[in-house]
Amino acid sequence: MKATIWHNSRCSKSRQALDLLRDGGADVTIVEYLKMPPTRDELARLYAKAGISPRDGLRKDAPKVASDDDALDLMARDPATIERPLVETEKGVRLARPPELVRDLL
């Protein structure tokens, strides 16, 4: 199974999710989102596919925003505000907090 993880190697939860994907036999594509940020449209697609609000995809320490559009604009402008890790497989998308949520995608 193929999987994509929007990953920050400095984040323990992101590293744990990556390990779970690999242990589950996934062929993982790693996107270091701080170096190669997703576009606003890509973020909108991912959150829609995950069934969550873009505001729920913001880090807890990110500036507060009034709308989902504002959240997408902020994340596109400052990818450090994106909560991680985001994981996508053919089964869907999860914000893998806690990391064990990736098991639903394997």
mmCIF file of N, CA and C in Angstrom:
data_model
loop_
_atom_site.group_PDB
_atom_site.id
_atom_site.type_symbol
_atom_site.label_atom_id
_atom_site.label_comp_id
_atom_site.label_asym_id
_atom_site.label_seq_id
_atom_site.Cartn_x
_atom_site.Cartn_y
_atom_site.Cartn_z
ATOM 1 N N MET A 1 0.836 -1.180 0.000
ATOM 2 C CA MET A 1 0.000 0.000 0.000
ATOM 3 C C MET A 1 0.879 1.240 0.000
ATOM 4 N N LYS A 2 0.475 2.225 -0.761
ATOM 5 C CA LYS A 2 1.192 3.497 -0.800
ATOM 6 C C LYS A 2 0.615 4.439 0.244
ATOM 7 N N ALA A 3 1.495 5.220 0.849
ATOM 8 C CA ALA A 3 1.088 6.212 1.843
ATOM 9 C C ALA A 3 1.936 7.456 1.647
ATOM 10 N N THR A 4 1.346 8.593 1.929
ATOM 11 C CA THR A 4 2.072 9.857 1.938
ATOM 12 C C THR A 4 1.919 10.456 3.319
ATOM 13 N N ILE A 5 3.036 10.917 3.868
ATOM 14 C CA ILE A 5 3.012 11.569 5.172
ATOM 15 C C ILE A 5 3.610 12.963 5.028
ATOM 16 N N TRP A 6 2.869 13.962 5.498
ATOM 17 C CA TRP A 6 3.399 15.322 5.587
ATOM 18 C C TRP A 6 4.057 15.371 6.950
ATOM 19 N N HIS A 7 5.375 15.407 6.934
ATOM 20 C CA HIS A 7 6.215 14.990 8.056
ATOM 21 C C HIS A 7 7.154 16.100 8.505
ATOM 22 N N ASN A 8 7.382 16.116 9.816
ATOM 23 C CA ASN A 8 8.409 16.952 10.424
ATOM 24 C C ASN A 8 9.260 16.018 11.277
ATOM 25 N N SER A 9 10.485 15.793 10.863
ATOM 26 C CA SER A 9 11.343 14.826 11.553
ATOM 27 C C SER A 9 11.674 15.238 12.986
ATOM 28 N N ARG A 10 11.447 16.500 13.331
ATOM 29 C CA ARG A 10 11.710 16.956 14.699
ATOM 30 C C ARG A 10 10.533 16.669 15.636
ATOM 31 N N CYS A 11 9.425 16.197 15.081
ATOM 32 C CA CYS A 11 8.211 15.942 15.863
ATOM 33 C C CYS A 11 8.130 14.462 16.226
ATOM 34 N N SER A 12 8.043 14.159 17.502
ATOM 35 C CA SER A 12 7.995 12.759 17.932
ATOM 36 C C SER A 12 6.734 12.052 17.424
ATOM 37 N N LYS A 13 5.608 12.744 17.391
ATOM 38 C CA LYS A 13 4.362 12.129 16.902
ATOM 39 C C LYS A 13 4.469 11.808 15.414
ATOM 40 N N SER A 14 5.109 12.673 14.676
ATOM 41 C CA SER A 14 5.309 12.441 13.247
ATOM 42 C C SER A 14 6.245 11.250 13.030
ATOM 43 N N ARG A 15 7.302 11.179 13.801
ATOM 44 C CA ARG A 15 8.226 10.034 13.698
ATOM 45 C C ARG A 15 7.530 8.731 14.067
ATOM 46 N N GLN A 16 6.693 8.761 15.099
ATOM 47 C CA GLN A 16 5.957 7.560 15.506
ATOM 48 C C GLN A 16 4.994 7.113 14.411
ATOM 49 N N ALA A 17 4.290 8.067 13.801
ATOM 50 C CA ALA A 17 3.361 7.719 12.719
ATOM 51 C C ALA A 17 4.120 7.125 11.535
ATOM 52 N N LEU A 18 5.265 7.679 11.207
ATOM 53 C CA LEU A 18 6.081 7.152 10.110
ATOM 54 C C LEU A 18 6.522 5.720 10.420
ATOM 55 N N ASP A 19 6.954 5.476 11.638
ATOM 56 C CA ASP A 19 7.348 4.117 12.033
ATOM 57 C C ASP A 19 6.179 3.141 11.916
ATOM 58 N N LEU A 20 4.985 3.567 12.350
ATOM 59 C CA LEU A 20 3.811 2.700 12.256
ATOM 60 C C LEU A 20 3.465 2.383 10.805
ATOM 61 N N LEU A 21 3.590 3.373 9.927
ATOM 62 C CA LEU A 21 3.337 3.137 8.507
ATOM 63 C C LEU A 21 4.335 2.124 7.947
ATOM 64 N N ARG A 22 5.595 2.332 8.252
ATOM 65 C CA ARG A 22 6.626 1.410 7.749
ATOM 66 C C ARG A 22 6.439 0.016 8.326
ATOM 67 N N ASP A 23 6.169 -0.062 9.633
ATOM 68 C CA ASP A 23 5.948 -1.365 10.269
ATOM 69 C C ASP A 23 4.730 -2.069 9.675
ATOM 70 N N GLY A 24 3.764 -1.279 9.199
ATOM 71 C CA GLY A 24 2.571 -1.843 8.578
ATOM 72 C C GLY A 24 2.762 -2.225 7.126
ATOM 73 N N GLY A 25 3.986 -2.045 6.620
ATOM 74 C CA GLY A 25 4.306 -2.453 5.265
ATOM 75 C C GLY A 25 3.997 -1.430 4.188
ATOM 76 N N ALA A 26 3.693 -0.213 4.573
ATOM 77 C CA ALA A 26 3.368 0.814 3.588
ATOM 78 C C ALA A 26 4.618 1.275 2.847
ATOM 79 N N ASP A 27 4.428 1.574 1.576
ATOM 80 C CA ASP A 27 5.438 2.222 0.750
ATOM 81 C C ASP A 27 5.220 3.727 0.943
ATOM 82 N N VAL A 28 6.069 4.353 1.765
ATOM 83 C CA VAL A 28 5.805 5.702 2.249
ATOM 84 C C VAL A 28 6.560 6.756 1.443
ATOM 85 N N THR A 29 5.812 7.755 0.994
ATOM 86 C CA THR A 29 6.391 8.972 0.433
ATOM 87 C C THR A 29 6.387 10.005 1.545
ATOM 88 N N ILE A 30 7.560 10.547 1.830
ATOM 89 C CA ILE A 30 7.693 11.524 2.910
ATOM 90 C C ILE A 30 7.773 12.912 2.295
ATOM 91 N N VAL A 31 6.864 13.779 2.721
ATOM 92 C CA VAL A 31 6.882 15.179 2.292
ATOM 93 C C VAL A 31 7.260 16.006 3.510
ATOM 94 N N GLU A 32 8.435 16.584 3.474
ATOM 95 C CA GLU A 32 8.865 17.466 4.556
ATOM 96 C C GLU A 32 8.190 18.810 4.327
ATOM 97 N N TYR A 33 7.028 18.965 4.937
ATOM 98 C CA TYR A 33 6.154 20.083 4.612
ATOM 99 C C TYR A 33 6.727 21.450 4.979
ATOM 100 N N LEU A 34 7.700 21.496 5.872
ATOM 101 C CA LEU A 34 8.328 22.789 6.176
ATOM 102 C C LEU A 34 9.268 23.219 5.046
ATOM 103 N N LYS A 35 9.808 22.242 4.320
ATOM 104 C CA LYS A 35 10.688 22.535 3.181
ATOM 105 C C LYS A 35 9.910 22.623 1.875
ATOM 106 N N MET A 36 8.859 21.815 1.753
ATOM 107 C CA MET A 36 8.028 21.777 0.550
ATOM 108 C C MET A 36 6.563 21.888 0.981
ATOM 109 N N PRO A 37 6.125 23.086 1.331
ATOM 110 C CA PRO A 37 4.780 23.247 1.883
ATOM 111 C C PRO A 37 3.689 22.883 0.879
ATOM 112 N N PRO A 38 2.615 22.284 1.386
ATOM 113 C CA PRO A 38 1.476 22.033 0.514
ATOM 114 C C PRO A 38 0.808 23.358 0.144
ATOM 115 N N THR A 39 0.172 23.376 -1.004
ATOM 116 C CA THR A 39 -0.557 24.569 -1.417
ATOM 117 C C THR A 39 -1.844 24.682 -0.617
ATOM 118 N N ARG A 40 -2.445 25.822 -0.697
ATOM 119 C CA ARG A 40 -3.737 26.048 -0.049
ATOM 120 C C ARG A 40 -4.765 25.041 -0.575
ATOM 121 N N ASP A 41 -4.775 24.840 -1.895
ATOM 122 C CA ASP A 41 -5.716 23.892 -2.495
ATOM 123 C C ASP A 41 -5.457 22.465 -2.025
ATOM 124 N N GLU A 42 -4.192 22.089 -1.896
ATOM 125 C CA GLU A 42 -3.852 20.752 -1.422
ATOM 126 C C GLU A 42 -4.309 20.569 0.024
ATOM 127 N N LEU A 43 -4.092 21.575 0.845
ATOM 128 C CA LEU A 43 -4.548 21.506 2.234
ATOM 129 C C LEU A 43 -6.073 21.369 2.291
ATOM 130 N N ALA A 44 -6.776 22.153 1.491
ATOM 131 C CA ALA A 44 -8.242 22.073 1.470
ATOM 132 C C ALA A 44 -8.688 20.668 1.073
ATOM 133 N N ARG A 45 -8.032 20.086 0.077
ATOM 134 C CA ARG A 45 -8.367 18.732 -0.373
ATOM 135 C C ARG A 45 -8.136 17.716 0.745
ATOM 136 N N LEU A 46 -6.979 17.820 1.410
ATOM 137 C CA LEU A 46 -6.641 16.876 2.471
ATOM 138 C C LEU A 46 -7.631 16.943 3.624
ATOM 139 N N TYR A 47 -7.957 18.143 4.087
ATOM 140 C CA TYR A 47 -8.888 18.265 5.215
ATOM 141 C C TYR A 47 -10.286 17.819 4.819
ATOM 142 N N ALA A 48 -10.700 18.112 3.598
ATOM 143 C CA ALA A 48 -12.012 17.643 3.135
ATOM 144 C C ALA A 48 -12.047 16.119 3.109
ATOM 145 N N LYS A 49 -10.987 15.516 2.598
ATOM 146 C CA LYS A 49 -10.923 14.056 2.527
ATOM 147 C C LYS A 49 -10.861 13.434 3.932
ATOM 148 N N ALA A 50 -10.253 14.150 4.866
ATOM 149 C CA ALA A 50 -10.177 13.673 6.253
ATOM 150 C C ALA A 50 -11.490 13.902 6.999
ATOM 151 N N GLY A 51 -12.342 14.768 6.443
ATOM 152 C CA GLY A 51 -13.608 15.067 7.099
ATOM 153 C C GLY A 51 -13.466 15.963 8.310
ATOM 154 N N ILE A 52 -12.419 16.815 8.286
ATOM 155 C CA ILE A 52 -12.225 17.750 9.398
ATOM 156 C C ILE A 52 -12.129 19.171 8.875
ATOM 157 N N SER A 53 -12.386 20.091 9.738
ATOM 158 C CA SER A 53 -12.285 21.513 9.416
ATOM 159 C C SER A 53 -10.816 21.909 9.317
ATOM 160 N N PRO A 54 -10.476 22.769 8.363
ATOM 161 C CA PRO A 54 -9.095 23.268 8.333
ATOM 162 C C PRO A 54 -8.663 23.892 9.661
ATOM 163 N N ARG A 55 -9.601 24.507 10.368
ATOM 164 C CA ARG A 55 -9.235 25.074 11.678
ATOM 165 C C ARG A 55 -8.794 23.983 12.643
ATOM 166 N N ASP A 56 -9.325 22.766 12.479
ATOM 167 C CA ASP A 56 -8.892 21.647 13.314
ATOM 168 C C ASP A 56 -7.513 21.148 12.906
ATOM 169 N N GLY A 57 -7.038 21.592 11.757
ATOM 170 C CA GLY A 57 -5.715 21.223 11.288
ATOM 171 C C GLY A 57 -4.626 22.198 11.696
ATOM 172 N N LEU A 58 -5.005 23.220 12.423
ATOM 173 C CA LEU A 58 -4.014 24.185 12.922
ATOM 174 C C LEU A 58 -3.406 23.684 14.224
ATOM 175 N N ARG A 59 -2.137 23.978 14.408
ATOM 176 C CA ARG A 59 -1.489 23.681 15.686
ATOM 177 C C ARG A 59 -2.175 24.483 16.785
ATOM 178 N N LYS A 60 -2.160 23.939 17.975
ATOM 179 C CA LYS A 60 -2.829 24.602 19.100
ATOM 180 C C LYS A 60 -2.210 25.959 19.432
ATOM 181 N N ASP A 61 -0.924 26.140 19.124
ATOM 182 C CA ASP A 61 -0.259 27.406 19.421
ATOM 183 C C ASP A 61 -0.291 28.379 18.239
ATOM 184 N N ALA A 62 -1.027 28.030 17.183
ATOM 185 C CA ALA A 62 -1.148 28.917 16.020
ATOM 186 C C ALA A 62 -2.065 30.087 16.375
ATOM 187 N N PRO A 63 -1.901 31.188 15.674
ATOM 188 C CA PRO A 63 -2.825 32.311 15.898
ATOM 189 C C PRO A 63 -4.270 31.868 15.636
ATOM 190 N N LYS A 64 -5.190 32.406 16.406
ATOM 191 C CA LYS A 64 -6.607 32.090 16.227
ATOM 192 C C LYS A 64 -7.097 32.740 14.938
ATOM 193 N N VAL A 65 -7.967 32.029 14.242
ATOM 194 C CA VAL A 65 -8.529 32.543 12.988
ATOM 195 C C VAL A 65 -10.049 32.466 13.058
ATOM 196 N N ALA A 66 -10.699 33.277 12.229
ATOM 197 C CA ALA A 66 -12.153 33.392 12.272
ATOM 198 C C ALA A 66 -12.866 32.366 11.398
ATOM 199 N N SER A 67 -12.168 31.822 10.398
ATOM 200 C CA SER A 67 -12.856 30.941 9.449
ATOM 201 C C SER A 67 -11.906 29.876 8.916
ATOM 202 N N ASP A 68 -12.492 28.888 8.256
ATOM 203 C CA ASP A 68 -11.678 27.869 7.602
ATOM 204 C C ASP A 68 -10.827 28.479 6.493
ATOM 205 N N ASP A 69 -11.381 29.433 5.770
ATOM 206 C CA ASP A 69 -10.594 30.103 4.723
ATOM 207 C C ASP A 69 -9.380 30.801 5.321
ATOM 208 N N ASP A 70 -9.565 31.456 6.459
ATOM 209 C CA ASP A 70 -8.447 32.116 7.136
ATOM 210 C C ASP A 70 -7.409 31.088 7.589
ATOM 211 N N ALA A 71 -7.878 29.930 8.042
ATOM 212 C CA ALA A 71 -6.959 28.866 8.476
ATOM 213 C C ALA A 71 -6.124 28.383 7.294
ATOM 214 N N LEU A 72 -6.766 28.144 6.156
ATOM 215 C CA LEU A 72 -6.028 27.695 4.963
ATOM 216 C C LEU A 72 -5.028 28.751 4.509
ATOM 217 N N ASP A 73 -5.440 30.009 4.538
ATOM 218 C CA ASP A 73 -4.521 31.090 4.156
ATOM 219 C C ASP A 73 -3.308 31.125 5.078
ATOM 220 N N LEU A 74 -3.551 30.987 6.379
ATOM 221 C CA LEU A 74 -2.457 31.010 7.353
ATOM 222 C C LEU A 74 -1.501 29.839 7.141
ATOM 223 N N MET A 75 -2.047 28.639 6.973
ATOM 224 C CA MET A 75 -1.196 27.459 6.800
ATOM 225 C C MET A 75 -0.399 27.532 5.500
ATOM 226 N N ALA A 76 -1.010 28.056 4.441
ATOM 227 C CA ALA A 76 -0.298 28.188 3.169
ATOM 228 C C ALA A 76 0.837 29.209 3.288
ATOM 229 N N ARG A 77 0.603 30.241 4.064
ATOM 230 C CA ARG A 77 1.601 31.300 4.257
ATOM 231 C C ARG A 77 2.687 30.883 5.251
ATOM 232 N N ASP A 78 2.289 30.111 6.274
ATOM 233 C CA ASP A 78 3.211 29.725 7.350
ATOM 234 C C ASP A 78 3.000 28.248 7.679
ATOM 235 N N PRO A 79 3.684 27.343 6.954
ATOM 236 C CA PRO A 79 3.448 25.914 7.154
ATOM 237 C C PRO A 79 3.768 25.415 8.565
ATOM 238 N N ALA A 80 4.493 26.175 9.356
ATOM 239 C CA ALA A 80 4.766 25.767 10.736
ATOM 240 C C ALA A 80 3.490 25.736 11.570
ATOM 241 N N THR A 81 2.396 26.321 11.075
ATOM 242 C CA THR A 81 1.130 26.321 11.804
ATOM 243 C C THR A 81 0.302 25.065 11.525
ATOM 244 N N ILE A 82 0.762 24.203 10.617
ATOM 245 C CA ILE A 82 0.044 22.976 10.266
ATOM 246 C C ILE A 82 0.305 21.918 11.340
ATOM 247 N N GLU A 83 -0.789 21.386 11.888
ATOM 248 C CA GLU A 83 -0.640 20.271 12.837
ATOM 249 C C GLU A 83 -0.190 19.046 12.059
ATOM 250 N N ARG A 84 0.670 18.271 12.654
ATOM 251 C CA ARG A 84 1.210 17.101 11.965
ATOM 252 C C ARG A 84 1.113 15.888 12.867
ATOM 253 N N PRO A 85 1.240 14.762 12.218
ATOM 254 C CA PRO A 85 1.408 14.507 10.797
ATOM 255 C C PRO A 85 0.059 14.284 10.097
ATOM 256 N N LEU A 86 0.011 14.686 8.866
ATOM 257 C CA LEU A 86 -1.110 14.340 7.992
ATOM 258 C C LEU A 86 -0.674 13.127 7.192
ATOM 259 N N VAL A 87 -1.544 12.145 7.084
ATOM 260 C CA VAL A 87 -1.219 10.911 6.376
ATOM 261 C C VAL A 87 -2.345 10.593 5.402
ATOM 262 N N GLU A 88 -1.967 10.222 4.175
ATOM 263 C CA GLU A 88 -2.946 9.856 3.164
ATOM 264 C C GLU A 88 -2.592 8.509 2.558
ATOM 265 N N THR A 89 -3.606 7.656 2.441
ATOM 266 C CA THR A 89 -3.497 6.413 1.686
ATOM 267 C C THR A 89 -4.755 6.314 0.828
ATOM 268 N N GLU A 90 -4.865 5.222 0.098
ATOM 269 C CA GLU A 90 -6.072 5.027 -0.706
ATOM 270 C C GLU A 90 -7.321 4.892 0.161
ATOM 271 N N LYS A 91 -7.141 4.643 1.450
ATOM 272 C CA LYS A 91 -8.276 4.508 2.362
ATOM 273 C C LYS A 91 -8.732 5.833 2.954
ATOM 274 N N GLY A 92 -7.961 6.902 2.742
ATOM 275 C CA GLY A 92 -8.369 8.200 3.254
ATOM 276 C C GLY A 92 -7.219 9.019 3.789
ATOM 277 N N VAL A 93 -7.570 10.030 4.574
ATOM 278 C CA VAL A 93 -6.600 10.952 5.173
ATOM 279 C C VAL A 93 -6.894 11.027 6.660
ATOM 280 N N ARG A 94 -5.834 11.061 7.451
ATOM 281 C CA ARG A 94 -5.967 11.241 8.897
ATOM 282 C C ARG A 94 -4.945 12.263 9.373
ATOM 283 N N LEU A 95 -5.381 13.067 10.325
ATOM 284 C CA LEU A 95 -4.446 13.846 11.118
ATOM 285 C C LEU A 95 -4.065 12.892 12.238
ATOM 286 N N ALA A 96 -2.861 12.367 12.173
ATOM 287 C CA ALA A 96 -2.454 11.240 13.014
ATOM 288 C C ALA A 96 -1.989 11.692 14.389
ATOM 289 N N ARG A 97 -2.926 12.240 15.136
ATOM 290 C CA ARG A 97 -2.713 12.579 16.538
ATOM 291 C C ARG A 97 -3.854 11.969 17.313
ATOM 292 N N PRO A 98 -3.633 10.906 17.983
ATOM 293 C CA PRO A 98 -2.370 10.220 18.228
ATOM 294 C C PRO A 98 -1.924 9.426 16.996
ATOM 295 N N PRO A 99 -0.630 9.105 16.939
ATOM 296 C CA PRO A 99 -0.067 8.422 15.769
ATOM 297 C C PRO A 99 -0.766 7.112 15.414
ATOM 298 N N GLU A 100 -1.339 6.452 16.399
ATOM 299 C CA GLU A 100 -1.987 5.163 16.162
ATOM 300 C C GLU A 100 -3.147 5.267 15.181
ATOM 301 N N LEU A 101 -3.637 6.463 14.918
ATOM 302 C CA LEU A 101 -4.730 6.648 13.963
ATOM 303 C C LEU A 101 -4.336 6.231 12.545
ATOM 304 N N VAL A 102 -3.029 6.164 12.263
ATOM 305 C CA VAL A 102 -2.619 5.730 10.919
ATOM 306 C C VAL A 102 -3.002 4.282 10.658
ATOM 307 N N ARG A 103 -3.194 3.516 11.702
ATOM 308 C CA ARG A 103 -3.577 2.104 11.515
ATOM 309 C C ARG A 103 -4.897 1.978 10.761
ATOM 310 N N ASP A 104 -5.776 2.978 10.911
ATOM 311 C CA ASP A 104 -7.042 2.981 10.180
ATOM 312 C C ASP A 104 -6.832 3.073 8.676
ATOM 313 N N LEU A 105 -5.678 3.546 8.283
ATOM 314 C CA LEU A 105 -5.397 3.774 6.851
ATOM 315 C C LEU A 105 -4.636 2.629 6.197
ATOM 316 N N LEU A 106 -4.227 1.658 6.988
ATOM 317 C CA LEU A 106 -3.430 0.543 6.442
ATOM 318 C C LEU A 106 -4.309 -0.615 6.028
#
